[in-house]
Coordinates of C-alpha atoms and ligand atoms in Angstrom, one line a residue:
M1 CA 110.2 104.8 87.5
C2 CA 112.8 103.9 84.8
G3 CA 116.6 102.9 85.4
I4 CA 119.4 104.8 84.0
T5 CA 123.2 103.6 83.9
A6 CA 126.1 105.2 82.2
Y7 CA 130.1 104.4 82.1
I8 CA 132.8 106.6 81.1
G9 CA 136.5 105.3 81.4
D10 CA 138.8 103.1 79.8
R11 CA 136.9 99.9 79.8
D12 CA 134.4 98.5 77.4
A13 CA 131.3 100.5 78.2
Y14 CA 128.8 98.1 76.7
P15 CA 128.8 95.1 79.2
I16 CA 129.0 97.6 82.0
V17 CA 125.8 99.4 81.0
V18 CA 123.9 96.5 79.7
N19 CA 124.6 94.2 82.7
G20 CA 123.6 97.3 84.7
L21 CA 120.5 98.0 83.0
K22 CA 119.3 94.1 83.8
R23 CA 119.9 94.7 87.6
L24 CA 117.7 98.1 87.3
E25 CA 114.9 96.2 85.3
Y26 CA 113.1 96.0 88.5
R27 CA 112.5 99.9 88.0
G28 CA 110.6 99.4 84.7
Y29 CA 111.0 97.2 81.7
D30 CA 108.6 98.0 78.9
S31 CA 111.4 99.4 76.7
S32 CA 115.2 99.8 76.8
G33 CA 118.1 101.5 75.0
I34 CA 121.6 102.4 74.9
M35 CA 124.0 104.9 73.4
M36 CA 127.5 103.9 72.5
Y37 CA 130.2 106.3 71.5
D38 CA 133.0 104.9 69.6
G39 CA 135.0 108.1 69.3
E40 CA 133.5 109.2 66.1
T41 CA 130.2 108.1 66.1
I42 CA 127.2 107.9 68.3
H43 CA 125.3 104.5 68.0
L44 CA 121.7 104.6 69.4
S45 CA 120.0 101.2 69.8
K46 CA 116.6 101.0 71.3
T47 CA 113.4 98.9 71.4
K48 CA 110.3 98.3 72.8
G49 CA 110.8 95.2 75.4
K50 CA 113.2 94.1 77.8
V51 CA 117.1 94.6 78.0
S52 CA 117.3 90.9 76.5
D53 CA 115.3 92.3 73.4
L54 CA 118.0 95.2 73.2
E55 CA 120.9 92.7 73.4
E56 CA 119.4 90.8 70.3
I57 CA 119.6 94.2 68.4
T58 CA 123.4 94.7 69.2
E59 CA 124.4 91.2 68.8
N60 CA 123.2 91.5 65.2
D61 CA 125.3 94.7 64.8
P62 CA 128.4 94.5 66.8
K63 CA 129.6 98.1 66.1
R64 CA 126.7 99.0 68.2
K65 CA 128.7 97.7 71.2
V66 CA 131.9 99.7 70.6
G67 CA 133.2 102.2 73.0
N68 CA 134.6 103.4 76.4
I69 CA 131.4 105.7 77.0
G70 CA 127.9 104.6 77.2
I71 CA 124.4 105.5 78.4
G72 CA 121.3 103.1 79.0
H73 CA 117.9 103.2 80.0
T74 CA 115.2 100.9 81.2
R75 CA 111.8 102.5 80.8
W76 CA 108.4 102.4 82.6
A77 CA 106.4 104.5 80.1
T78 CA 104.7 108.0 81.6
H79 CA 104.5 110.2 78.4
G80 CA 104.2 108.1 75.1
V81 CA 103.3 104.5 74.7
P82 CA 106.1 101.9 74.8
N83 CA 107.6 101.8 71.6
D84 CA 111.1 102.0 69.8
V85 CA 110.6 105.7 69.2
N86 CA 109.8 106.6 72.6
S87 CA 112.6 104.4 74.2
H88 CA 115.6 106.3 75.6
P89 CA 118.0 107.5 74.9
H90 CA 116.9 110.5 73.0
F91 CA 119.0 112.5 70.7
S92 CA 118.7 116.4 70.5
E93 CA 117.8 118.0 67.1
S94 CA 121.4 118.2 66.1
E95 CA 122.0 114.6 67.3
N96 CA 125.1 116.2 69.2
L97 CA 123.2 115.6 72.6
V98 CA 122.1 112.4 74.1
I99 CA 119.9 112.1 77.3
V100 CA 118.5 109.3 79.3
H101 CA 115.9 110.3 81.9
N102 CA 113.8 108.9 84.7
G103 CA 111.1 111.0 86.0
I104 CA 108.4 113.5 84.6
I105 CA 108.8 117.0 83.2
E106 CA 105.3 118.2 84.0
N107 CA 105.6 121.5 81.9
Y108 CA 107.0 119.7 78.9
D109 CA 104.2 120.7 76.8
T110 CA 104.6 124.5 77.1
I111 CA 108.3 124.3 76.6
K112 CA 107.5 122.0 73.4
K113 CA 105.3 124.7 71.9
E114 CA 108.1 127.3 72.4
L115 CA 110.7 124.9 70.9
I116 CA 108.4 124.3 67.9
S117 CA 108.0 127.9 67.4
R118 CA 111.7 128.1 67.2
G119 CA 111.9 125.4 64.6
Y120 CA 112.4 122.1 66.6
S121 CA 110.8 118.9 65.5
F122 CA 110.3 115.9 67.5
R123 CA 110.4 112.4 66.7
S124 CA 108.9 111.1 69.9
D125 CA 105.9 111.7 72.3
T126 CA 108.4 112.1 75.4
D127 CA 108.9 114.7 77.7
T128 CA 112.7 113.6 77.9
E129 CA 113.1 114.7 74.2
V130 CA 111.7 118.2 74.9
L131 CA 114.1 118.6 77.8
I132 CA 117.1 117.6 75.6
N133 CA 116.2 119.9 72.8
L134 CA 115.6 122.6 75.5
I135 CA 119.2 121.9 76.7
E136 CA 120.4 122.3 73.0
E137 CA 118.6 125.7 72.5
I138 CA 120.2 127.0 75.6
K139 CA 123.5 125.9 74.8
K140 CA 123.3 127.5 71.4
N141 CA 121.9 130.8 72.6
E142 CA 124.0 131.4 75.4
G143 CA 127.2 130.0 73.9
C144 CA 127.9 128.1 77.2
K145 CA 129.3 124.7 78.1
L146 CA 127.0 121.7 78.5
G147 CA 127.0 121.7 82.2
K148 CA 125.8 125.3 82.3
A149 CA 123.2 124.6 79.7
V150 CA 121.8 121.4 81.6
Q151 CA 121.8 123.6 84.9
L152 CA 119.9 126.5 83.1
A153 CA 117.5 124.3 81.2
L154 CA 116.7 122.5 84.5
T155 CA 115.8 126.0 86.4
N156 CA 113.0 126.0 83.7
V157 CA 111.5 122.7 84.2
I158 CA 108.9 121.7 86.8
G159 CA 108.8 117.9 87.7
A160 CA 111.0 115.0 88.7
Y161 CA 114.1 113.9 86.9
A162 CA 117.5 111.9 87.3
I163 CA 119.1 112.5 84.0
A164 CA 122.4 111.8 82.1
V165 CA 123.6 113.7 79.2
F166 CA 126.3 113.2 76.6
D167 CA 127.6 115.8 74.1
K168 CA 129.4 114.4 71.2
T169 CA 131.5 117.8 70.8
K170 CA 132.9 117.1 74.3
P171 CA 133.2 113.3 74.6
N172 CA 135.1 113.2 77.7
E173 CA 132.3 114.2 79.9
L174 CA 128.9 113.3 81.3
I175 CA 126.5 115.6 83.0
V176 CA 124.1 113.9 85.6
A177 CA 121.4 115.7 87.8
R178 CA 118.4 114.9 89.9
L179 CA 115.2 116.1 91.5
G180 CA 113.0 113.6 92.9
S181 CA 114.6 110.5 91.3
P182 CA 117.7 108.8 92.8
I183 CA 121.0 108.7 91.1
A184 CA 124.5 107.2 92.4
I185 CA 127.9 107.9 90.9
G186 CA 130.5 105.2 91.4
V187 CA 133.8 106.7 91.5
G188 CA 136.8 104.5 90.2
K189 CA 140.3 104.5 91.3
D190 CA 142.2 108.0 90.7
N191 CA 138.9 109.2 89.1
E192 CA 139.8 107.5 86.0
E193 CA 136.5 106.0 85.6
F194 CA 132.7 106.7 86.6
F195 CA 129.8 104.6 86.8
V196 CA 126.4 106.3 87.1
A197 CA 123.2 104.5 87.9
S198 CA 119.7 104.8 89.7
D199 CA 121.2 102.8 92.5
A200 CA 124.6 101.5 93.2
S201 CA 123.7 97.8 92.2
P202 CA 125.2 98.2 88.4
F203 CA 128.5 99.0 89.6
I204 CA 129.2 97.1 92.9
E205 CA 131.8 94.9 91.4
Y206 CA 133.9 97.9 90.1
T207 CA 133.9 100.3 93.0
K208 CA 132.7 100.5 96.6
E209 CA 132.9 104.3 96.5
A210 CA 130.0 106.1 95.5
I211 CA 128.4 109.7 95.5
Y212 CA 124.7 110.0 96.0
L213 CA 123.5 113.2 94.5
E214 CA 120.9 115.0 96.5
D215 CA 117.7 116.7 95.3
G216 CA 118.8 119.9 93.5
E217 CA 122.3 118.9 92.4
L218 CA 124.2 118.5 89.3
A219 CA 127.3 116.6 88.8
I220 CA 129.9 117.4 86.0
I221 CA 131.8 114.1 85.5
K222 CA 135.3 114.2 83.5
K223 CA 137.6 111.0 83.0
G224 CA 140.7 111.8 85.3
R225 CA 139.3 114.6 87.2
K226 CA 137.6 115.0 90.3
I227 CA 133.9 115.0 90.3
K228 CA 132.3 118.6 90.4
V229 CA 129.0 118.9 92.3
R230 CA 126.9 122.1 92.0
K231 CA 123.5 123.3 93.1
I232 CA 121.1 123.7 90.4
E233 CA 119.3 126.5 91.7
D234 CA 122.2 129.0 91.9
D235 CA 125.2 127.0 90.6
K236 CA 127.2 127.0 93.6
L237 CA 129.9 124.4 94.0
I238 CA 129.4 121.8 97.0
D239 CA 131.3 119.4 98.6
A240 CA 130.4 116.0 97.5
N241 CA 130.4 113.2 100.2
I242 CA 132.0 110.0 99.0
Q243 CA 130.3 107.0 100.8
E244 CA 131.5 103.4 101.3
L245 CA 129.0 101.0 99.7
Q246 CA 127.9 98.0 101.8
M247 CA 126.0 96.0 99.3
S248 CA 127.8 92.8 98.1
L249 CA 127.4 91.3 94.6
D250 CA 126.0 88.1 95.8
Q251 CA 123.3 90.1 97.7
I252 CA 121.9 91.1 94.4
E253 CA 122.1 87.8 92.3
K254 CA 119.6 84.8 92.6
G255 CA 121.8 82.4 94.6
G256 CA 120.7 79.3 92.8
Y257 CA 116.8 80.3 93.0
D258 CA 114.7 80.4 89.9
H259 CA 113.4 83.8 90.7
F260 CA 114.4 86.7 93.0
M261 CA 111.0 86.6 94.6
L262 CA 111.5 82.8 95.5
K263 CA 115.1 84.0 97.2
E264 CA 113.7 86.7 98.8
I265 CA 110.7 84.6 100.4
H266 CA 113.5 82.4 101.8
E267 CA 115.6 85.0 102.9
Q268 CA 113.0 86.0 105.5
P269 CA 114.5 84.2 108.5
K270 CA 117.5 85.9 108.0
A271 CA 116.1 89.1 107.3
I272 CA 113.9 89.3 110.3
T273 CA 116.7 88.5 112.3
D274 CA 118.8 91.2 110.9
T275 CA 115.9 93.4 111.7
Y276 CA 116.1 93.0 115.3
R277 CA 119.6 92.1 115.4
G278 CA 121.6 94.6 117.9
R279 CA 118.1 96.2 118.9
M280 CA 116.7 93.9 121.1
L281 CA 118.1 91.8 124.0
A282 CA 115.2 89.4 124.7
D283 CA 116.7 88.1 127.9
Q284 CA 117.0 91.4 129.3
G285 CA 113.8 92.9 128.1
V286 CA 115.9 95.6 126.2
I287 CA 115.1 97.4 123.1
R288 CA 117.5 99.8 121.7
M289 CA 116.7 101.7 118.7
S290 CA 118.6 105.2 118.5
G291 CA 116.2 106.8 116.1
I292 CA 113.6 106.1 118.8
D293 CA 115.7 106.6 121.8
D294 CA 116.9 110.2 120.7
N295 CA 112.9 111.2 120.2
L296 CA 111.3 109.1 122.7
S297 CA 109.5 112.2 124.3
K298 CA 108.1 112.8 120.8
F299 CA 106.5 109.7 120.5
L300 CA 105.5 109.4 124.2
N301 CA 103.6 112.9 124.1
A302 CA 102.2 112.5 120.4
N303 CA 98.6 113.0 120.3
R304 CA 98.4 110.3 117.5
I305 CA 100.7 108.5 115.1
I306 CA 100.0 108.7 111.3
I307 CA 101.3 106.1 109.4
I308 CA 101.8 106.9 105.7
A309 CA 102.8 104.4 102.8
C310 CA 102.0 102.9 99.7
G311 CA 101.0 99.3 98.5
T312 CA 102.5 96.4 100.7
S313 CA 104.3 99.1 103.1
W314 CA 100.8 100.3 103.4
H315 CA 99.6 96.8 104.5
A316 CA 102.7 96.7 106.9
G317 CA 101.4 100.2 108.3
L318 CA 98.0 98.6 108.9
V319 CA 99.5 95.9 111.1
G320 CA 101.5 98.8 112.8
E321 CA 98.1 100.3 113.6
Y322 CA 96.9 97.1 115.5
L323 CA 100.4 97.0 117.1
F324 CA 100.7 100.5 118.4
E325 CA 97.0 100.7 119.6
D326 CA 97.1 97.2 121.3
L327 CA 100.3 97.3 123.0
A328 CA 101.3 100.9 123.4
R329 CA 97.9 102.3 123.6
I330 CA 98.6 105.3 121.1
P331 CA 95.9 106.3 118.6
V332 CA 96.9 105.5 115.2
E333 CA 95.7 106.7 111.7
V334 CA 96.9 104.8 108.6
E335 CA 96.9 106.7 105.3
Y336 CA 97.7 106.1 101.7
A337 CA 100.4 108.6 100.8
S338 CA 98.9 109.4 97.7
E339 CA 95.4 110.6 99.1
F340 CA 97.1 112.0 102.2
R341 CA 99.2 114.5 100.3
Y342 CA 96.3 115.8 98.4
R343 CA 93.4 116.1 100.9
N344 CA 94.6 118.8 103.1
P345 CA 95.1 116.7 106.2
I346 CA 94.8 118.1 109.7
I347 CA 98.4 117.8 111.1
T348 CA 99.7 119.2 114.2
P349 CA 103.2 119.6 115.9
N350 CA 102.0 117.1 118.3
D351 CA 101.4 114.4 115.7
V352 CA 104.2 111.8 114.9
V353 CA 104.2 110.7 111.3
I354 CA 105.8 107.3 110.6
A355 CA 106.5 106.8 106.6
I356 CA 107.1 103.2 105.4
S357 CA 108.9 102.5 102.0
Q358 CA 111.0 99.7 101.1
S359 CA 112.7 101.7 98.4
G360 CA 112.6 105.0 100.1
E361 CA 111.9 106.5 96.6
T362 CA 108.1 106.2 96.4
A363 CA 107.0 109.6 95.2
D364 CA 103.8 109.9 96.8
T365 CA 105.2 108.7 100.2
L366 CA 108.0 111.5 99.8
A367 CA 105.5 114.2 99.0
A368 CA 103.4 113.2 102.1
I369 CA 106.5 113.5 104.2
K370 CA 107.3 116.7 102.8
L371 CA 103.8 117.8 103.5
A372 CA 103.7 116.7 107.2
K373 CA 107.1 118.4 107.9
S374 CA 105.7 121.6 106.5
K375 CA 102.9 121.4 109.1
G376 CA 105.3 121.0 111.7
A377 CA 105.1 117.0 112.6
F378 CA 108.0 114.7 113.4
V379 CA 108.5 112.2 110.6
F380 CA 110.1 109.0 111.3
G381 CA 111.1 107.0 108.4
I382 CA 111.2 103.0 108.1
C383 CA 113.0 102.1 104.8
N384 CA 114.9 99.3 103.4
V385 CA 117.3 101.0 101.1
V386 CA 120.1 102.8 103.0
G387 CA 120.7 106.3 102.0
S388 CA 117.3 106.4 100.0
S389 CA 115.5 109.7 99.6
I390 CA 112.8 109.1 102.3
A391 CA 115.8 107.9 104.7
R392 CA 117.3 111.4 104.2
E393 CA 114.0 113.6 104.0
T394 CA 112.8 112.1 107.5
H395 CA 113.8 113.7 111.0
A396 CA 114.9 110.3 112.3
G397 CA 114.4 106.4 111.4
A398 CA 115.4 103.1 111.1
Y399 CA 116.2 100.7 108.4
T400 CA 114.7 97.3 108.3
H401 CA 118.1 95.7 107.0
A402 CA 116.2 93.3 104.8
G403 CA 118.8 93.5 102.2
P404 CA 118.2 94.1 98.4
E405 CA 114.7 93.3 97.4
I406 CA 114.7 92.8 93.5
G407 CA 111.4 90.8 92.9
V408 CA 108.9 93.6 92.3
A409 CA 106.3 91.7 94.5
S410 CA 107.4 92.7 98.0
T411 CA 108.0 89.7 100.4
K412 CA 110.9 90.1 102.9
A413 CA 110.3 93.9 103.1
F414 CA 106.7 93.2 104.5
T415 CA 107.8 91.0 107.1
T416 CA 110.8 93.3 108.1
Q417 CA 108.5 96.4 108.4
I418 CA 106.3 94.4 110.7
T419 CA 109.2 93.2 112.8
L420 CA 110.4 96.7 113.1
L421 CA 106.8 98.0 114.1
S422 CA 106.6 95.6 116.5
L423 CA 110.0 96.5 118.3
I424 CA 109.0 100.2 118.2
A425 CA 105.5 99.5 119.7
L426 CA 106.9 97.2 122.4
K427 CA 109.7 100.1 123.1
L428 CA 107.0 102.5 123.5
A429 CA 104.6 100.2 125.5
K430 CA 107.3 99.4 127.9
E431 CA 108.3 103.2 128.3
K432 CA 104.5 104.3 128.7
G433 CA 104.1 101.3 131.0
S434 CA 101.0 100.1 129.0
L435 CA 102.7 96.6 129.1
S436 CA 104.3 95.2 132.2
K437 CA 108.0 94.4 132.0
S438 CA 107.2 90.9 132.3
A439 CA 104.7 91.1 129.2
V440 CA 107.4 92.9 127.1
N441 CA 109.8 90.2 128.0
T442 CA 107.3 87.5 127.0
Y443 CA 106.6 89.2 123.8
L444 CA 110.6 89.9 123.0
Q445 CA 111.2 86.1 123.7
T446 CA 108.4 85.3 121.4
L447 CA 109.4 87.4 118.7
Q448 CA 112.9 85.7 118.9
Q449 CA 111.3 82.6 117.8
I450 CA 109.9 84.1 114.7
P451 CA 112.7 83.4 112.2
S452 CA 113.0 79.7 112.9
Q453 CA 109.2 79.4 112.9
V454 CA 109.3 81.1 109.4
E455 CA 112.0 78.8 108.4
S456 CA 109.6 76.0 109.6
M457 CA 106.8 77.5 107.3
L458 CA 109.0 77.4 104.3
S459 CA 109.2 73.7 104.5
I460 CA 105.5 73.5 103.6
D461 CA 106.5 74.6 100.1
D462 CA 105.2 71.2 98.6
K463 CA 101.8 71.4 100.1
V464 CA 101.3 75.0 98.9
K465 CA 102.4 74.0 95.4
E466 CA 99.7 71.3 95.5
I467 CA 97.0 73.8 96.5
A468 CA 98.4 76.2 94.0
S469 CA 97.9 73.5 91.1
V470 CA 94.2 73.3 92.3
Y471 CA 93.4 76.8 92.1
K472 CA 95.9 78.2 89.4
D473 CA 92.8 78.4 86.8
A474 CA 90.7 80.4 89.1
K475 CA 89.2 83.8 87.9
N476 CA 88.6 85.5 91.1
C477 CA 89.7 84.7 94.7
L478 CA 88.7 86.2 98.2
Y479 CA 91.1 86.7 101.2
L480 CA 89.7 86.9 104.4
G481 CA 91.3 87.9 107.9
R482 CA 90.4 89.5 111.2
G483 CA 92.3 91.7 113.4
F484 CA 96.0 91.7 113.1
N485 CA 95.6 89.5 110.2
F486 CA 93.0 91.7 108.3
P487 CA 96.1 93.4 106.5
V488 CA 97.6 89.8 105.9
A489 CA 94.2 89.3 103.8
L490 CA 94.8 92.4 101.8
E491 CA 98.6 91.6 101.1
G492 CA 97.7 88.2 100.1
A493 CA 95.2 89.3 97.7
L494 CA 97.7 91.8 96.2
K495 CA 100.5 89.2 95.9
L496 CA 98.3 87.2 93.9
K497 CA 96.9 89.8 91.7
E498 CA 100.2 91.6 90.9
I499 CA 102.2 88.5 89.6
S500 CA 99.4 86.0 88.4
Y501 CA 96.8 88.7 87.2
I502 CA 94.2 86.8 88.9
H503 CA 91.4 89.2 90.3
A504 CA 91.5 88.9 94.2
E505 CA 90.2 90.9 96.8
G506 CA 90.9 91.2 100.7
Y507 CA 88.3 91.9 103.2
P508 CA 88.0 91.8 107.2
A509 CA 86.3 88.5 107.5
A510 CA 83.1 89.9 109.1
E511 CA 82.6 92.4 106.2
M512 CA 82.0 89.6 103.9
K513 CA 78.2 89.5 104.9
H514 CA 77.8 93.1 103.8
G515 CA 78.4 92.3 100.2
P516 CA 81.3 90.0 99.1
I517 CA 79.2 87.0 100.2
A518 CA 77.1 87.6 97.0
L519 CA 80.3 86.3 95.1
I520 CA 80.7 82.9 96.5
D521 CA 79.7 80.0 94.5
E522 CA 81.8 76.5 93.7
N523 CA 84.1 78.5 91.6
M524 CA 85.4 80.8 94.3
P525 CA 88.4 80.1 96.4
V526 CA 88.3 81.9 99.7
F527 CA 91.8 81.9 101.5
V528 CA 90.8 82.4 105.3
I529 CA 93.0 83.1 108.2
A530 CA 91.9 81.5 111.2
T531 CA 94.3 81.3 113.7
K532 CA 93.6 80.2 117.3
T533 CA 94.2 83.9 118.9
G534 CA 92.3 86.1 116.6
H535 CA 88.5 86.0 117.0
Y536 CA 88.6 82.5 116.2
E537 CA 85.1 81.4 116.8
K538 CA 83.8 84.4 114.6
V539 CA 86.2 83.4 111.8
V540 CA 84.9 79.8 112.1
S541 CA 81.3 81.2 111.6
N542 CA 82.5 82.9 108.5
I543 CA 84.1 79.7 107.2
Q544 CA 80.7 77.8 107.8
E545 CA 78.7 80.4 105.9
I546 CA 81.1 80.2 103.0
K547 CA 80.9 76.3 103.1
S548 CA 77.1 76.4 102.9
R549 CA 77.4 78.5 99.9
S550 CA 79.8 75.9 98.3
G551 CA 82.8 77.9 98.2
K552 CA 86.1 76.3 98.3
I553 CA 88.0 77.1 101.6
I554 CA 91.6 77.0 102.0
A555 CA 92.4 78.1 105.7
V556 CA 95.5 79.1 107.5
V557 CA 95.2 77.6 111.1
T558 CA 97.3 77.3 114.1
E559 CA 99.0 73.9 114.8
G560 CA 96.7 71.3 116.2
D561 CA 93.4 72.9 115.0
V562 CA 90.6 70.4 114.7
T563 CA 87.5 72.4 114.0
V564 CA 88.4 74.1 110.7
K565 CA 90.3 71.1 109.5
E566 CA 86.7 69.3 109.4
I567 CA 85.1 72.0 107.2
A568 CA 87.9 73.6 105.1
D569 CA 89.0 71.9 101.5
H570 CA 92.8 72.6 102.4
V571 CA 94.3 73.8 105.6
I572 CA 97.9 75.3 106.1
E573 CA 99.1 75.3 109.8
I574 CA 101.3 77.8 111.2
P575 CA 103.4 77.4 114.5
E576 CA 101.9 79.0 117.7
T577 CA 103.0 82.5 118.6
E578 CA 101.4 85.7 120.2
E579 CA 98.8 87.1 118.4
P580 CA 100.2 90.4 117.3
F581 CA 103.1 88.4 115.6
T582 CA 100.8 86.0 113.7
P583 CA 100.9 88.1 110.4
L584 CA 104.8 87.3 110.3
L585 CA 103.9 83.6 109.7
T586 CA 100.3 83.8 108.0
T587 CA 101.9 85.8 105.4
I588 CA 104.2 83.0 104.1
P589 CA 101.9 80.6 102.8
F590 CA 100.1 83.4 100.8
Q591 CA 103.6 84.5 99.2
L592 CA 104.4 80.9 98.3
L593 CA 100.8 80.4 96.9
S594 CA 101.1 83.5 94.6
Y595 CA 104.6 82.6 93.6
H596 CA 103.7 79.0 92.4
I597 CA 100.4 79.9 90.8
A598 CA 102.5 82.5 88.8
V599 CA 105.1 80.2 87.8
M600 CA 102.3 77.5 86.7
L601 CA 100.7 80.4 84.9
D602 CA 104.1 80.9 83.2
K603 CA 104.2 84.6 84.3
N604 CA 107.0 86.7 84.7
V605 CA 107.3 86.4 88.5
D606 CA 109.9 89.1 89.1
Q607 CA 108.8 91.7 86.5
P608 CA 105.1 91.7 86.4
R609 CA 103.2 93.6 83.6
N610 CA 102.6 97.4 84.1
L611 CA 104.6 97.4 87.5
A612 CA 107.9 98.5 88.6
K613 CA 109.7 98.2 92.0
S614 CA 110.1 101.6 92.6
V615 CA 107.1 104.2 91.9
T616 CA 109.0 107.4 91.5
V617 CA 106.3 109.1 89.7
E618 CA 102.8 110.2 91.1
Ligands
M6R701 O1 109.3 101.1 98.1 P1 107.8 101.1 98.8 O2 107.7 100.2 99.7 O3 107.6 102.5 99.0 O4 106.8 100.7 97.7 C1 105.4 100.7 97.8 C2 104.5 99.9 96.7 O5 104.8 100.5 95.5 C3 104.8 98.5 96.8 O6 104.9 97.9 98.2 C4 104.2 97.7 95.9 O7 102.7 97.7 96.3 C5 104.8 96.3 95.7 N1 104.8 96.1 94.2 C6 104.0 95.4 96.5 O8 104.3 94.0 96.1

């Protein structure tokens, strides 16, 4: 959680740091701040609110923008409420040192008490201010350089961090370090300038060369010198690997759409194609994925597959359960990573664990992976963000290639994760012989139609908007689906609640009669997936039950449906496809519906309250 940026070089640091923070607001946006050093004085500007609020402060006082070195922060509060004082950056007691921090220092209270006993006082409630004072205390006592003081301080803390530290007495230098929270360093020409950020998006227009720090590494960044990277544990110097960035600027901009979420919904035909491009030769019935091919025996001999993930990725994992069990006949369990990691699960070396994460940085998923690895399981990662922590921590994996997803509400991440899971399930089905060659071919050819079918679904936007206008003031909503589309019901409800703050629940349609049916009256909109291939008659009965209790029915049906059309208040049609792929189509109207309702309610679609894109805290 939280985004950090920094710049050191010859350019004006302010626009680089502030624009960088705007690109990182997906990581947190309850407060923000910037430190600028003008060669003599440190100017600290910070405020509760978004980066645009911060800009108002600096606009009114231009000296706060001067300098060639700056560090910035956009916050998602952990310790201390979001207010001006708790916003980062934080000064040390002497006001010579300044820090920004993404993560949590778990033993901050013990360290704070010790520092208070040594005469330190604290302005904020944050764990971060404790860390910068610990660094200052060590630097003073040991008489060492900043880099060494940071390294020693970090060996004393428990928790997670990505930090950038500045020292006014050594203003040509920045120290950055990470453990559990990401940090990328953009390297400018001839080492004349450096950029630091939680991901590479803030500096993509300045350099394509970046170093991604690994967990437990610290970098000493000096203008005009090669970066030195050391292990925090033993101070050992290591060779930093400079990577060529693939990301482009237009990928991270809105491209004419009002919101990133809408742009990302519309990117799905391309994103799905990019997921299977080069991996599937539909005409020949071939599926090639090196991460699977190289570890095929592990999958084929697995006792079971355990899927671990959080949020939307967990919903994709549930679709994965249906795919693997139905197509490849492999038993699957789907676990919330946050529960799995703490409940002493039974894992054996014969289990294959699949971890799914868009960001590749979700703390609970990462911890669950480490646990599974420690018990000898083979762990396969499905991530979107290339080079992310989960991508590196897993034994093998595959990227979804969805492109950057900036909107906090996941859309294309979900459909591309399902696409990838479909490919893996079909590959294993083919290898195991649980599906005939011709059945696999048919599935692959059908999958190839999905991008154009999603495209056609996007053209129903006006209809969805009309439905949104009818139900935008609802206080509660139900989402129902069965089989492959039960997870879509969960995902539809999650999309609505996270961006419009309307209470919504997803259920397997048949579970309605075990409780939720009591909620139904004329004020309850019920969104039901009733496609031709998924227990259609049973779902139609559920729809009748809702109708007879005066609930409002918005049904997602297969093109040409007659029965549901007669009962439902509104119907949205999807093109025909094989049942396992229906989630790729049924989810689209729910994404659009949530989007339009949130816009109509004037909510912040891309940055909903209390949320962050990448949840790097427990
Ligand atoms: O990056 P991840 O896929 O690991 O993130 C998991 C969840 O935090 C994420 O899917 C979250 O639920 C989204 N806000 C859903 O739209």
